[in-house]
Amino acid sequence: MMKIDLQKEFNDYTQNLNKASKDQHINTAITRAVKAYRSTVAESLERFPHTPEMAAEVREIKTQAMANNSELLAQAMASVERNKGKAFYARDRQQALEIAAGIIGTGKTVVKGKSMLGEELHLREYLEEKGNEVWETDLGEFILQLKKDRPMHILSPAIHVPREQVAEIFSKFFNKDVPPEIAEEVGVVREFLREKYFSAHVGISGANVVAADTGAMVIIENEGNVRLASGAPPVHIVMVGIEKIVPTFQEAMKTAEVTWRYAQYGVPGYVNIVSGPSKTGDIEKVTTYGAHGPKEFYVIFVDNGRSEMAKDEKFSQALHCLRCGGCMYECPVFQVTAGHFGHTYLSGIGAVWTAFVSGGLEKAAPLVYTCLRCGRCMERCPMQINVPAMIGELRNRIVNGAAQGEEPLPQVAHS
Amino acid sequence: MAVEMKLPPVLEIIRGNIVKHGNPLALKGSEISSWAKALNLPARGEMLFYTGGEYQLLPFIDSLVKTMTYVDQGSKGFSLMMGARNLLNKAGISAEKMYASVLAKDKDRYNAVSYKAAVILQKLGYDLCYGGEQELYSGALLYELGYWQDLQEYAPRVANVIKQSGAKTIVCLSPHAAEVFKFIYPKILGDFKYEVKTFVELVWEQRHKLPAASFNKPVVIHDSCRLARELNIEQELRDILSSVGAEIREPECKGKWTTCCGGPSKLLFPEVSHTIAGRRVAELEQTEAEVILTACPYCLSALEGAQEKGSQTGIEDLIEFLYRGVK
């Protein structure tokens, strides 16, 4: 039997967690963010009172979709091909990266939208190693790219960096005096990246939802960076987890609306729907690809542990996660430590995802024991994901090494 | 692939104590049951009063954490784990030594919680029996920490002691015990067919008999996660306090939306736990209530431990609050 001493994992992690809990930047930023999150969501739920009912509908859509995931994946891939895009299935991280690198090659400029899957795969780092210039275009991710830091929230990755620090980082990078004023900071990045969008060879984005029937990729955003990154370069690559697929376009719209509502967007600035390469039939009705947008369109569906998770009845529900991030704002640990309570994926649900797709039980163990099992996340979660029960089960597996399928105890808490 | 993972020793200590001594901190049965001497409760009856030793062990938790922190000479960050290991290597866990520093007044206060709870229930007309020195801790922490195989062996021992009482109903002071008896035991043991009630529910049922509170300043309720979200008990607390005429203030996060006291991470991450608890105390104090009330031993301990020195707001268990009117 293999033995793993988790002492060191726990020690390093605990030191880091303690430091974070005393960090004034984190404290100020998260306190502000939680307040804003609560009031915005309350306000938009009042303005769109159908949302909780729609969330219940989406729970059912997701349950069915995960039960039929392999069929939907095949259908989605066929739809993309039919739309003259190219669809790939990547079993694991290495395959996903190799497919992407195979399309991109080397010596290229790449503009990238924010993607948790990208973080999971360490996509930017890999493409850079292959000799490409890669730019994060989401403002928060751009800041972290320069800061050589990792996201501290899935939607507001640079939630822990205050404007003064941003000014410092930018002044150094742009080699000019950037004042600690948010509008100025936004302005310099806009100017810098604008040129990159139009000189880039490839744009990469994730997707919030995929409709299997049409092959539509639904991408929610506010900044407009994904619109540019997915529209200006001649090649657009979508990298998306297989759990994002729902059967129909209409269901994808419902899923998207619930996602952005609980993600504090109320109404998002942009919802991109991309189903294939840019095309025109304006001259003699001859369909020609690459009109104004990308001539080439690729979708890489990434598994990387997700189908294993789907097969495990105690955890399949975690794949319903819309990544709205609501649970994080409500998590008492996250509120004082931000993404330090995480390993790529953050907080309680992140511990579950870490165990399956991003490091395994060993990496997940300290997170699994950090969760308070207080159940607050479940109250907020539009998918009502039973994180406390999953954490209990993971602890049991850590302690007893129970193989999947064994059933030492039922999940009863938070029944 | 079978993989054995070695966890921080503090978890092993807790597990070992429960399995070996029937109590997370290896306290003696005589110590845990000393509160009951004056009441002469029978060992058998219809309704079993169950403390699980949980309020009684509260004054020792901080001592355990402090001792472990003290023993370690290295970085405070991982002191807890290293400290526990050193302790284990040197002398094993000596409860007497480790807990010698606990103040008598703290011991008395938390021991008295069980006493007060029993007296309140008696005054409301309930006939109680009690397991005394035989009573075993429920094993809720074995469930909580993932020691499910241990719980499967431990639960029958607890059930056996309960069975000897001949009771049909178990009254739990701690929501953690109630949770594990209500939801987990029946799944482990085929014949665990008891009515499981919390102290709060029993008081609620007879609240019309409660005398008016002698305390007429505003109070605020800290809902415990287990009570509000697992056991669905939130309105009952408010009904009880209304019926004794208390003025209730509500914090921003209450009922099902309550915020955790940080208690569950006290053993592994005491600093983070302390920060979380401090934030919750601040939130409750913002209501400008005179007293913060809770109905869970760990919430009580966590909130009290994190309160700023010199704060004017009291922190009490509901049991302590109600006893003022009853005695």
PDB file of N, CA and C in Angstrom, chain A residues 1-7 10-11 13-15 17-18 22 31 38 330 332-333 335-336 361-362 369-370 372-376 379-380 392-393 395-396 398-400 408-410 412-414, chain B residues 1-9 11 75 77-78 81 85 143-149 152 179 183-184 187-188 225-226 229-230 252-253 256-260 264-265 268-269 271-272 276 279:
ATOM      1  N   MET A   1       0.838  -1.208   0.000  1.00  0.00           N
ATOM      2  CA  MET A   1       0.000   0.000   0.000  1.00  0.00           C
ATOM      3  C   MET A   1       0.871   1.256   0.000  1.00  0.00           C
ATOM      4  N   MET A   2       0.489   2.190  -0.827  1.00  0.00           N
ATOM      5  CA  MET A   2       1.239   3.443  -0.905  1.00  0.00           C
ATOM      6  C   MET A   2       0.870   4.315   0.295  1.00  0.00           C
ATOM      7  N   LYS A   3       1.901   4.935   0.885  1.00  0.00           N
ATOM      8  CA  LYS A   3       1.604   5.804   2.030  1.00  0.00           C
ATOM      9  C   LYS A   3       1.938   7.252   1.696  1.00  0.00           C
ATOM     10  N   ILE A   4       1.043   8.104   2.024  1.00  0.00           N
ATOM     11  CA  ILE A   4       1.298   9.518   1.796  1.00  0.00           C
ATOM     12  C   ILE A   4       1.173  10.248   3.123  1.00  0.00           C
ATOM     13  N   ASP A   5       2.254  10.928   3.491  1.00  0.00           N
ATOM     14  CA  ASP A   5       2.196  11.730   4.710  1.00  0.00           C
ATOM     15  C   ASP A   5       1.742  13.131   4.329  1.00  0.00           C
ATOM     16  N   LEU A   6       0.595  13.504   4.813  1.00  0.00           N
ATOM     17  CA  LEU A   6       0.029  14.792   4.415  1.00  0.00           C
ATOM     18  C   LEU A   6       0.516  15.948   5.287  1.00  0.00           C
ATOM     19  N   GLN A   7       1.420  15.619   6.223  1.00  0.00           N
ATOM     20  CA  GLN A   7       1.879  16.630   7.159  1.00  0.00           C
ATOM     21  C   GLN A   7       2.403  17.886   6.462  1.00  0.00           C
ATOM     22  N   PHE A  10      -0.217  19.929   4.666  1.00  0.00           N
ATOM     23  CA  PHE A  10      -1.011  20.661   5.645  1.00  0.00           C
ATOM     24  C   PHE A  10      -0.229  21.846   6.210  1.00  0.00           C
ATOM     25  N   ASN A  11       1.043  21.615   6.497  1.00  0.00           N
ATOM     26  CA  ASN A  11       1.855  22.666   7.114  1.00  0.00           C
ATOM     27  C   ASN A  11       1.986  23.883   6.211  1.00  0.00           C
ATOM     28  N   TYR A  13       0.264  24.673   3.640  1.00  0.00           N
ATOM     29  CA  TYR A  13      -1.055  25.223   3.371  1.00  0.00           C
ATOM     30  C   TYR A  13      -1.564  26.057   4.554  1.00  0.00           C
ATOM     31  N   THR A  14      -1.363  25.527   5.765  1.00  0.00           N
ATOM     32  CA  THR A  14      -1.854  26.238   6.949  1.00  0.00           C
ATOM     33  C   THR A  14      -1.151  27.576   7.128  1.00  0.00           C
ATOM     34  N   GLN A  15       0.150  27.566   6.911  1.00  0.00           N
ATOM     35  CA  GLN A  15       0.898  28.828   7.028  1.00  0.00           C
ATOM     36  C   GLN A  15       0.337  29.865   6.084  1.00  0.00           C
ATOM     37  N   LEU A  17      -2.621  29.898   4.710  1.00  0.00           N
ATOM     38  CA  LEU A  17      -3.997  30.246   5.064  1.00  0.00           C
ATOM     39  C   LEU A  17      -4.016  31.263   6.215  1.00  0.00           C
ATOM     40  N   ASN A  18      -3.158  31.034   7.200  1.00  0.00           N
ATOM     41  CA  ASN A  18      -3.081  31.952   8.328  1.00  0.00           C
ATOM     42  C   ASN A  18      -2.646  33.340   7.880  1.00  0.00           C
ATOM     43  N   LYS A  22      -4.848  37.195   7.777  1.00  0.00           N
ATOM     44  CA  LYS A  22      -4.428  38.439   8.427  1.00  0.00           C
ATOM     45  C   LYS A  22      -4.090  39.532   7.407  1.00  0.00           C
ATOM     46  N   THR A  31     -14.526  41.974   2.000  1.00  0.00           N
ATOM     47  CA  THR A  31     -15.647  42.563   2.737  1.00  0.00           C
ATOM     48  C   THR A  31     -16.483  43.437   1.795  1.00  0.00           C
ATOM     49  N   ARG A  38     -24.067  40.590  -2.290  1.00  0.00           N
ATOM     50  CA  ARG A  38     -25.371  40.346  -1.663  1.00  0.00           C
ATOM     51  C   ARG A  38     -26.414  41.345  -2.143  1.00  0.00           C
ATOM     52  N   GLU A 330     -20.322  33.580   0.024  1.00  0.00           N
ATOM     53  CA  GLU A 330     -21.039  33.218   1.248  1.00  0.00           C
ATOM     54  C   GLU A 330     -20.232  32.286   2.156  1.00  0.00           C
ATOM     55  N   PRO A 332     -17.718  31.256   4.852  1.00  0.00           N
ATOM     56  CA  PRO A 332     -17.025  31.980   5.931  1.00  0.00           C
ATOM     57  C   PRO A 332     -15.503  31.886   5.842  1.00  0.00           C
ATOM     58  N   VAL A 333     -14.990  30.782   5.321  1.00  0.00           N
ATOM     59  CA  VAL A 333     -13.535  30.661   5.193  1.00  0.00           C
ATOM     60  C   VAL A 333     -13.042  31.512   4.022  1.00  0.00           C
ATOM     61  N   GLN A 335     -14.320  34.106   2.882  1.00  0.00           N
ATOM     62  CA  GLN A 335     -14.443  35.518   3.243  1.00  0.00           C
ATOM     63  C   GLN A 335     -13.200  36.059   3.956  1.00  0.00           C
ATOM     64  N   VAL A 336     -12.445  35.176   4.595  1.00  0.00           N
ATOM     65  CA  VAL A 336     -11.238  35.677   5.281  1.00  0.00           C
ATOM     66  C   VAL A 336      -9.933  35.239   4.613  1.00  0.00           C
ATOM     67  N   LEU A 361      -6.907  13.520  -4.550  1.00  0.00           N
ATOM     68  CA  LEU A 361      -7.226  13.572  -3.116  1.00  0.00           C
ATOM     69  C   LEU A 361      -6.107  14.188  -2.287  1.00  0.00           C
ATOM     70  N   GLU A 362      -4.871  13.929  -2.710  1.00  0.00           N
ATOM     71  CA  GLU A 362      -3.727  14.406  -1.959  1.00  0.00           C
ATOM     72  C   GLU A 362      -3.708  15.936  -1.922  1.00  0.00           C
ATOM     73  N   TYR A 369     -10.342  19.374   4.590  1.00  0.00           N
ATOM     74  CA  TYR A 369     -10.407  19.563   6.043  1.00  0.00           C
ATOM     75  C   TYR A 369     -10.554  21.027   6.456  1.00  0.00           C
ATOM     76  N   THR A 370     -10.480  21.942   5.496  1.00  0.00           N
ATOM     77  CA  THR A 370     -10.691  23.352   5.828  1.00  0.00           C
ATOM     78  C   THR A 370     -12.176  23.690   5.827  1.00  0.00           C
ATOM     79  N   LEU A 372     -15.868  24.010   6.566  1.00  0.00           N
ATOM     80  CA  LEU A 372     -16.531  23.937   7.872  1.00  0.00           C
ATOM     81  C   LEU A 372     -17.722  22.986   7.837  1.00  0.00           C
ATOM     82  N   ARG A 373     -18.098  22.555   6.652  1.00  0.00           N
ATOM     83  CA  ARG A 373     -19.333  21.776   6.450  1.00  0.00           C
ATOM     84  C   ARG A 373     -20.532  22.525   7.054  1.00  0.00           C
ATOM     85  N   CYS A 374     -20.501  23.833   6.949  1.00  0.00           N
ATOM     86  CA  CYS A 374     -21.563  24.624   7.578  1.00  0.00           C
ATOM     87  C   CYS A 374     -22.807  24.667   6.699  1.00  0.00           C
ATOM     88  N   GLY A 375     -22.649  24.413   5.405  1.00  0.00           N
ATOM     89  CA  GLY A 375     -23.812  24.321   4.533  1.00  0.00           C
ATOM     90  C   GLY A 375     -24.314  25.636   3.986  1.00  0.00           C
ATOM     91  N   ARG A 376     -23.604  26.699   4.267  1.00  0.00           N
ATOM     92  CA  ARG A 376     -24.032  28.010   3.784  1.00  0.00           C
ATOM     93  C   ARG A 376     -23.998  28.080   2.252  1.00  0.00           C
ATOM     94  N   GLU A 379     -27.083  26.824   0.539  1.00  0.00           N
ATOM     95  CA  GLU A 379     -28.230  27.730   0.591  1.00  0.00           C
ATOM     96  C   GLU A 379     -28.192  28.703  -0.590  1.00  0.00           C
ATOM     97  N   ARG A 380     -26.985  29.122  -0.949  1.00  0.00           N
ATOM     98  CA  ARG A 380     -26.840  30.095  -2.037  1.00  0.00           C
ATOM     99  C   ARG A 380     -26.885  29.453  -3.417  1.00  0.00           C
ATOM    100  N   GLY A 392     -17.823  15.331   3.442  1.00  0.00           N
ATOM    101  CA  GLY A 392     -17.855  14.210   4.387  1.00  0.00           C
ATOM    102  C   GLY A 392     -17.368  12.934   3.718  1.00  0.00           C
ATOM    103  N   GLU A 393     -17.864  12.684   2.540  1.00  0.00           N
ATOM    104  CA  GLU A 393     -17.470  11.480   1.800  1.00  0.00           C
ATOM    105  C   GLU A 393     -15.980  11.509   1.437  1.00  0.00           C
ATOM    106  N   ARG A 395     -13.629  13.041   3.103  1.00  0.00           N
ATOM    107  CA  ARG A 395     -12.874  12.794   4.347  1.00  0.00           C
ATOM    108  C   ARG A 395     -12.828  11.303   4.629  1.00  0.00           C
ATOM    109  N   ASN A 396     -13.967  10.685   4.445  1.00  0.00           N
ATOM    110  CA  ASN A 396     -14.031   9.243   4.657  1.00  0.00           C
ATOM    111  C   ASN A 396     -13.052   8.522   3.734  1.00  0.00           C
ATOM    112  N   ILE A 398     -10.359   9.794   2.421  1.00  0.00           N
ATOM    113  CA  ILE A 398      -8.990  10.118   2.836  1.00  0.00           C
ATOM    114  C   ILE A 398      -8.584   9.230   4.021  1.00  0.00           C
ATOM    115  N   VAL A 399      -9.481   9.106   4.984  1.00  0.00           N
ATOM    116  CA  VAL A 399      -9.183   8.339   6.198  1.00  0.00           C
ATOM    117  C   VAL A 399      -9.142   6.844   5.923  1.00  0.00           C
ATOM    118  N   ASN A 400     -10.161   6.361   5.251  1.00  0.00           N
ATOM    119  CA  ASN A 400     -10.311   4.909   5.123  1.00  0.00           C
ATOM    120  C   ASN A 400      -9.886   4.373   3.771  1.00  0.00           C
ATOM    121  N   PRO A 408     -19.425   2.702   3.009  1.00  0.00           N
ATOM    122  CA  PRO A 408     -19.315   2.543   4.453  1.00  0.00           C
ATOM    123  C   PRO A 408     -20.442   3.265   5.194  1.00  0.00           C
ATOM    124  N   LEU A 409     -20.814   4.409   4.703  1.00  0.00           N
ATOM    125  CA  LEU A 409     -21.880   5.174   5.361  1.00  0.00           C
ATOM    126  C   LEU A 409     -22.634   5.992   4.326  1.00  0.00           C
ATOM    127  N   PRO A 410     -23.909   6.158   4.532  1.00  0.00           N
ATOM    128  CA  PRO A 410     -24.667   6.957   3.565  1.00  0.00           C
ATOM    129  C   PRO A 410     -24.412   8.450   3.765  1.00  0.00           C
ATOM    130  N   VAL A 412     -25.911  11.564   4.670  1.00  0.00           N
ATOM    131  CA  VAL A 412     -27.189  11.906   5.263  1.00  0.00           C
ATOM    132  C   VAL A 412     -27.282  13.370   5.645  1.00  0.00           C
ATOM    133  N   ALA A 413     -26.155  13.911   6.062  1.00  0.00           N
ATOM    134  CA  ALA A 413     -26.207  15.307   6.461  1.00  0.00           C
ATOM    135  C   ALA A 413     -26.697  16.134   5.295  1.00  0.00           C
ATOM    136  N   HIS A 414     -27.357  17.193   5.566  1.00  0.00           N
ATOM    137  CA  HIS A 414     -27.936  18.070   4.549  1.00  0.00           C
ATOM    138  C   HIS A 414     -28.827  17.267   3.630  1.00  0.00           C
TER     139      HIS A 414
ATOM    140  N   MET B   1      -6.075   1.858  -6.799  1.00  0.00           N
ATOM    141  CA  MET B   1      -4.842   1.925  -5.997  1.00  0.00           C
ATOM    142  C   MET B   1      -5.179   2.286  -4.551  1.00  0.00           C
ATOM    143  N   ALA B   2      -4.725   1.433  -3.680  1.00  0.00           N
ATOM    144  CA  ALA B   2      -4.973   1.744  -2.271  1.00  0.00           C
ATOM    145  C   ALA B   2      -3.921   2.735  -1.782  1.00  0.00           C
ATOM    146  N   VAL B   3      -4.362   3.812  -1.262  1.00  0.00           N
ATOM    147  CA  VAL B   3      -3.438   4.828  -0.769  1.00  0.00           C
ATOM    148  C   VAL B   3      -3.788   5.133   0.676  1.00  0.00           C
ATOM    149  N   GLU B   4      -2.779   5.074   1.535  1.00  0.00           N
ATOM    150  CA  GLU B   4      -3.047   5.440   2.913  1.00  0.00           C
ATOM    151  C   GLU B   4      -2.511   6.840   3.153  1.00  0.00           C
ATOM    152  N   MET B   5      -3.343   7.701   3.620  1.00  0.00           N
ATOM    153  CA  MET B   5      -2.898   9.058   3.878  1.00  0.00           C
ATOM    154  C   MET B   5      -2.771   9.280   5.374  1.00  0.00           C
ATOM    155  N   LYS B   6      -1.679   9.942   5.715  1.00  0.00           N
ATOM    156  CA  LYS B   6      -1.435  10.211   7.121  1.00  0.00           C
ATOM    157  C   LYS B   6      -1.884  11.631   7.430  1.00  0.00           C
ATOM    158  N   LEU B   7      -2.795  11.748   8.329  1.00  0.00           N
ATOM    159  CA  LEU B   7      -3.361  13.062   8.630  1.00  0.00           C
ATOM    160  C   LEU B   7      -2.637  13.703   9.808  1.00  0.00           C
ATOM    161  N   PRO B   8      -2.827  15.004   9.980  1.00  0.00           N
ATOM    162  CA  PRO B   8      -2.221  15.669  11.133  1.00  0.00           C
ATOM    163  C   PRO B   8      -2.605  14.954  12.428  1.00  0.00           C
ATOM    164  N   PRO B   9      -1.642  14.781  13.331  1.00  0.00           N
ATOM    165  CA  PRO B   9      -1.857  13.981  14.547  1.00  0.00           C
ATOM    166  C   PRO B   9      -3.030  14.433  15.407  1.00  0.00           C
ATOM    167  N   LEU B  11      -5.928  15.079  14.666  1.00  0.00           N
ATOM    168  CA  LEU B  11      -7.134  14.328  14.306  1.00  0.00           C
ATOM    169  C   LEU B  11      -7.063  12.916  14.876  1.00  0.00           C
ATOM    170  N   SER B  75       7.548  27.379  13.865  1.00  0.00           N
ATOM    171  CA  SER B  75       6.605  28.371  13.366  1.00  0.00           C
ATOM    172  C   SER B  75       5.206  28.130  13.919  1.00  0.00           C
ATOM    173  N   GLY B  77       2.586  28.697  12.502  1.00  0.00           N
ATOM    174  CA  GLY B  77       1.673  28.265  11.436  1.00  0.00           C
ATOM    175  C   GLY B  77       1.253  26.822  11.556  1.00  0.00           C
ATOM    176  N   PHE B  78       2.222  25.957  11.778  1.00  0.00           N
ATOM    177  CA  PHE B  78       1.833  24.550  11.837  1.00  0.00           C
ATOM    178  C   PHE B  78       2.068  23.963  13.211  1.00  0.00           C
ATOM    179  N   MET B  81      -0.132  20.836  14.585  1.00  0.00           N
ATOM    180  CA  MET B  81       0.166  19.472  14.194  1.00  0.00           C
ATOM    181  C   MET B  81       1.469  18.990  14.803  1.00  0.00           C
ATOM    182  N   ARG B  85       2.243  15.983  17.607  1.00  0.00           N
ATOM    183  CA  ARG B  85       3.148  14.862  17.359  1.00  0.00           C
ATOM    184  C   ARG B  85       4.166  14.742  18.495  1.00  0.00           C
ATOM    185  N   TYR B 143     -17.830  11.116  12.711  1.00  0.00           N
ATOM    186  CA  TYR B 143     -18.553  11.321  11.457  1.00  0.00           C
ATOM    187  C   TYR B 143     -18.010  12.541  10.727  1.00  0.00           C
ATOM    188  N   GLU B 144     -17.873  13.616  11.479  1.00  0.00           N
ATOM    189  CA  GLU B 144     -17.443  14.898  10.926  1.00  0.00           C
ATOM    190  C   GLU B 144     -16.060  14.798  10.267  1.00  0.00           C
ATOM    191  N   LEU B 145     -15.156  14.087  10.910  1.00  0.00           N
ATOM    192  CA  LEU B 145     -13.766  14.071  10.450  1.00  0.00           C
ATOM    193  C   LEU B 145     -13.451  12.937   9.471  1.00  0.00           C
ATOM    194  N   GLY B 146     -14.434  12.140   9.157  1.00  0.00           N
ATOM    195  CA  GLY B 146     -14.213  11.094   8.151  1.00  0.00           C
ATOM    196  C   GLY B 146     -13.883   9.723   8.702  1.00  0.00           C
ATOM    197  N   TYR B 147     -13.901   9.568  10.019  1.00  0.00           N
ATOM    198  CA  TYR B 147     -13.592   8.256  10.613  1.00  0.00           C
ATOM    199  C   TYR B 147     -14.848   7.385  10.654  1.00  0.00           C
ATOM    200  N   TRP B 148     -15.351   7.111   9.462  1.00  0.00           N
ATOM    201  CA  TRP B 148     -16.638   6.427   9.378  1.00  0.00           C
ATOM    202  C   TRP B 148     -16.534   4.959   9.759  1.00  0.00           C
ATOM    203  N   GLN B 149     -15.409   4.349   9.446  1.00  0.00           N
ATOM    204  CA  GLN B 149     -15.267   2.941   9.855  1.00  0.00           C
ATOM    205  C   GLN B 149     -15.196   2.837  11.373  1.00  0.00           C
ATOM    206  N   GLN B 152     -18.596   3.096  12.823  1.00  0.00           N
ATOM    207  CA  GLN B 152     -19.395   1.876  12.722  1.00  0.00           C
ATOM    208  C   GLN B 152     -19.128   0.912  13.878  1.00  0.00           C
ATOM    209  N   GLU B 179     -28.004  15.446  15.523  1.00  0.00           N
ATOM    210  CA  GLU B 179     -27.843  15.156  14.096  1.00  0.00           C
ATOM    211  C   GLU B 179     -27.380  13.720  13.869  1.00  0.00           C
ATOM    212  N   PHE B 183     -29.874  11.089  12.116  1.00  0.00           N
ATOM    213  CA  PHE B 183     -29.670  10.764  10.707  1.00  0.00           C
ATOM    214  C   PHE B 183     -28.656   9.641  10.455  1.00  0.00           C
ATOM    215  N   ILE B 184     -27.648   9.526  11.304  1.00  0.00           N
ATOM    216  CA  ILE B 184     -26.567   8.583  10.988  1.00  0.00           C
ATOM    217  C   ILE B 184     -26.762   7.232  11.696  1.00  0.00           C
ATOM    218  N   LYS B 187     -28.928   4.523  10.201  1.00  0.00           N
ATOM    219  CA  LYS B 187     -28.398   3.896   8.988  1.00  0.00           C
ATOM    220  C   LYS B 187     -27.296   2.891   9.322  1.00  0.00           C
ATOM    221  N   ILE B 188     -26.608   3.120  10.428  1.00  0.00           N
ATOM    222  CA  ILE B 188     -25.538   2.196  10.814  1.00  0.00           C
ATOM    223  C   ILE B 188     -26.122   0.995  11.554  1.00  0.00           C
ATOM    224  N   CYS B 225     -25.422  26.359  12.728  1.00  0.00           N
ATOM    225  CA  CYS B 225     -25.621  25.780  11.390  1.00  0.00           C
ATOM    226  C   CYS B 225     -26.406  24.482  11.471  1.00  0.00           C
ATOM    227  N   ARG B 226     -26.008  23.618  12.402  1.00  0.00           N
ATOM    228  CA  ARG B 226     -26.642  22.313  12.511  1.00  0.00           C
ATOM    229  C   ARG B 226     -28.118  22.434  12.871  1.00  0.00           C
ATOM    230  N   ARG B 229     -29.941  24.487   9.746  1.00  0.00           N
ATOM    231  CA  ARG B 229     -29.959  23.912   8.401  1.00  0.00           C
ATOM    232  C   ARG B 229     -30.207  22.406   8.395  1.00  0.00           C
ATOM    233  N   GLU B 230     -29.682  21.672   9.381  1.00  0.00           N
ATOM    234  CA  GLU B 230     -29.904  20.225   9.386  1.00  0.00           C
ATOM    235  C   GLU B 230     -31.186  19.853  10.107  1.00  0.00           C
ATOM    236  N   GLU B 252     -27.922  40.386  10.363  1.00  0.00           N
ATOM    237  CA  GLU B 252     -28.125  40.302   8.919  1.00  0.00           C
ATOM    238  C   GLU B 252     -28.252  38.837   8.477  1.00  0.00           C
ATOM    239  N   CYS B 253     -27.396  37.970   9.011  1.00  0.00           N
ATOM    240  CA  CYS B 253     -27.425  36.567   8.610  1.00  0.00           C
ATOM    241  C   CYS B 253     -28.046  35.733   9.722  1.00  0.00           C
ATOM    242  N   LYS B 256     -31.725  30.021   8.278  1.00  0.00           N
ATOM    243  CA  LYS B 256     -31.010  29.207   7.298  1.00  0.00           C
ATOM    244  C   LYS B 256     -29.833  29.952   6.691  1.00  0.00           C
ATOM    245  N   TRP B 257     -29.860  31.266   6.800  1.00  0.00           N
ATOM    246  CA  TRP B 257     -28.767  32.086   6.265  1.00  0.00           C
ATOM    247  C   TRP B 257     -27.736  32.433   7.332  1.00  0.00           C
ATOM    248  N   THR B 258     -27.787  31.719   8.420  1.00  0.00           N
ATOM    249  CA  THR B 258     -26.826  32.016   9.477  1.00  0.00           C
ATOM    250  C   THR B 258     -25.395  31.790   8.994  1.00  0.00           C
ATOM    251  N   THR B 259     -24.457  32.432   9.681  1.00  0.00           N
ATOM    252  CA  THR B 259     -23.044  32.287   9.340  1.00  0.00           C
ATOM    253  C   THR B 259     -22.350  31.472  10.412  1.00  0.00           C
ATOM    254  N   CYS B 260     -21.518  30.563   9.987  1.00  0.00           N
ATOM    255  CA  CYS B 260     -20.823  29.647  10.887  1.00  0.00           C
ATOM    256  C   CYS B 260     -19.940  30.397  11.883  1.00  0.00           C
ATOM    257  N   PRO B 264     -15.871  24.565  13.760  1.00  0.00           N
ATOM    258  CA  PRO B 264     -15.402  23.296  13.202  1.00  0.00           C
ATOM    259  C   PRO B 264     -13.921  23.275  12.827  1.00  0.00           C
ATOM    260  N   SER B 265     -13.325  24.437  12.546  1.00  0.00           N
ATOM    261  CA  SER B 265     -11.913  24.399  12.144  1.00  0.00           C
ATOM    262  C   SER B 265     -10.962  24.747  13.293  1.00  0.00           C
ATOM    263  N   LEU B 268      -7.828  22.212  13.659  1.00  0.00           N
ATOM    264  CA  LEU B 268      -6.806  22.179  12.611  1.00  0.00           C
ATOM    265  C   LEU B 268      -6.300  23.562  12.230  1.00  0.00           C
ATOM    266  N   PHE B 269      -7.198  24.538  12.245  1.00  0.00           N
ATOM    267  CA  PHE B 269      -6.829  25.882  11.809  1.00  0.00           C
ATOM    268  C   PHE B 269      -7.291  26.918  12.832  1.00  0.00           C
ATOM    269  N   GLU B 271      -6.207  29.673  14.015  1.00  0.00           N
ATOM    270  CA  GLU B 271      -6.143  31.108  13.736  1.00  0.00           C
ATOM    271  C   GLU B 271      -7.265  31.544  12.805  1.00  0.00           C
ATOM    272  N   VAL B 272      -7.493  30.761  11.775  1.00  0.00           N
ATOM    273  CA  VAL B 272      -8.567  31.079  10.838  1.00  0.00           C
ATOM    274  C   VAL B 272      -9.915  30.995  11.557  1.00  0.00           C
ATOM    275  N   ILE B 276     -12.765  33.950  11.863  1.00  0.00           N
ATOM    276  CA  ILE B 276     -14.159  33.760  11.436  1.00  0.00           C
ATOM    277  C   ILE B 276     -15.106  34.058  12.591  1.00  0.00           C
ATOM    278  N   ARG B 279     -15.452  37.762  13.349  1.00  0.00           N
ATOM    279  CA  ARG B 279     -16.331  38.463  12.403  1.00  0.00           C
ATOM    280  C   ARG B 279     -17.799  38.225  12.730  1.00  0.00           C
TER     281      ARG B 279
END
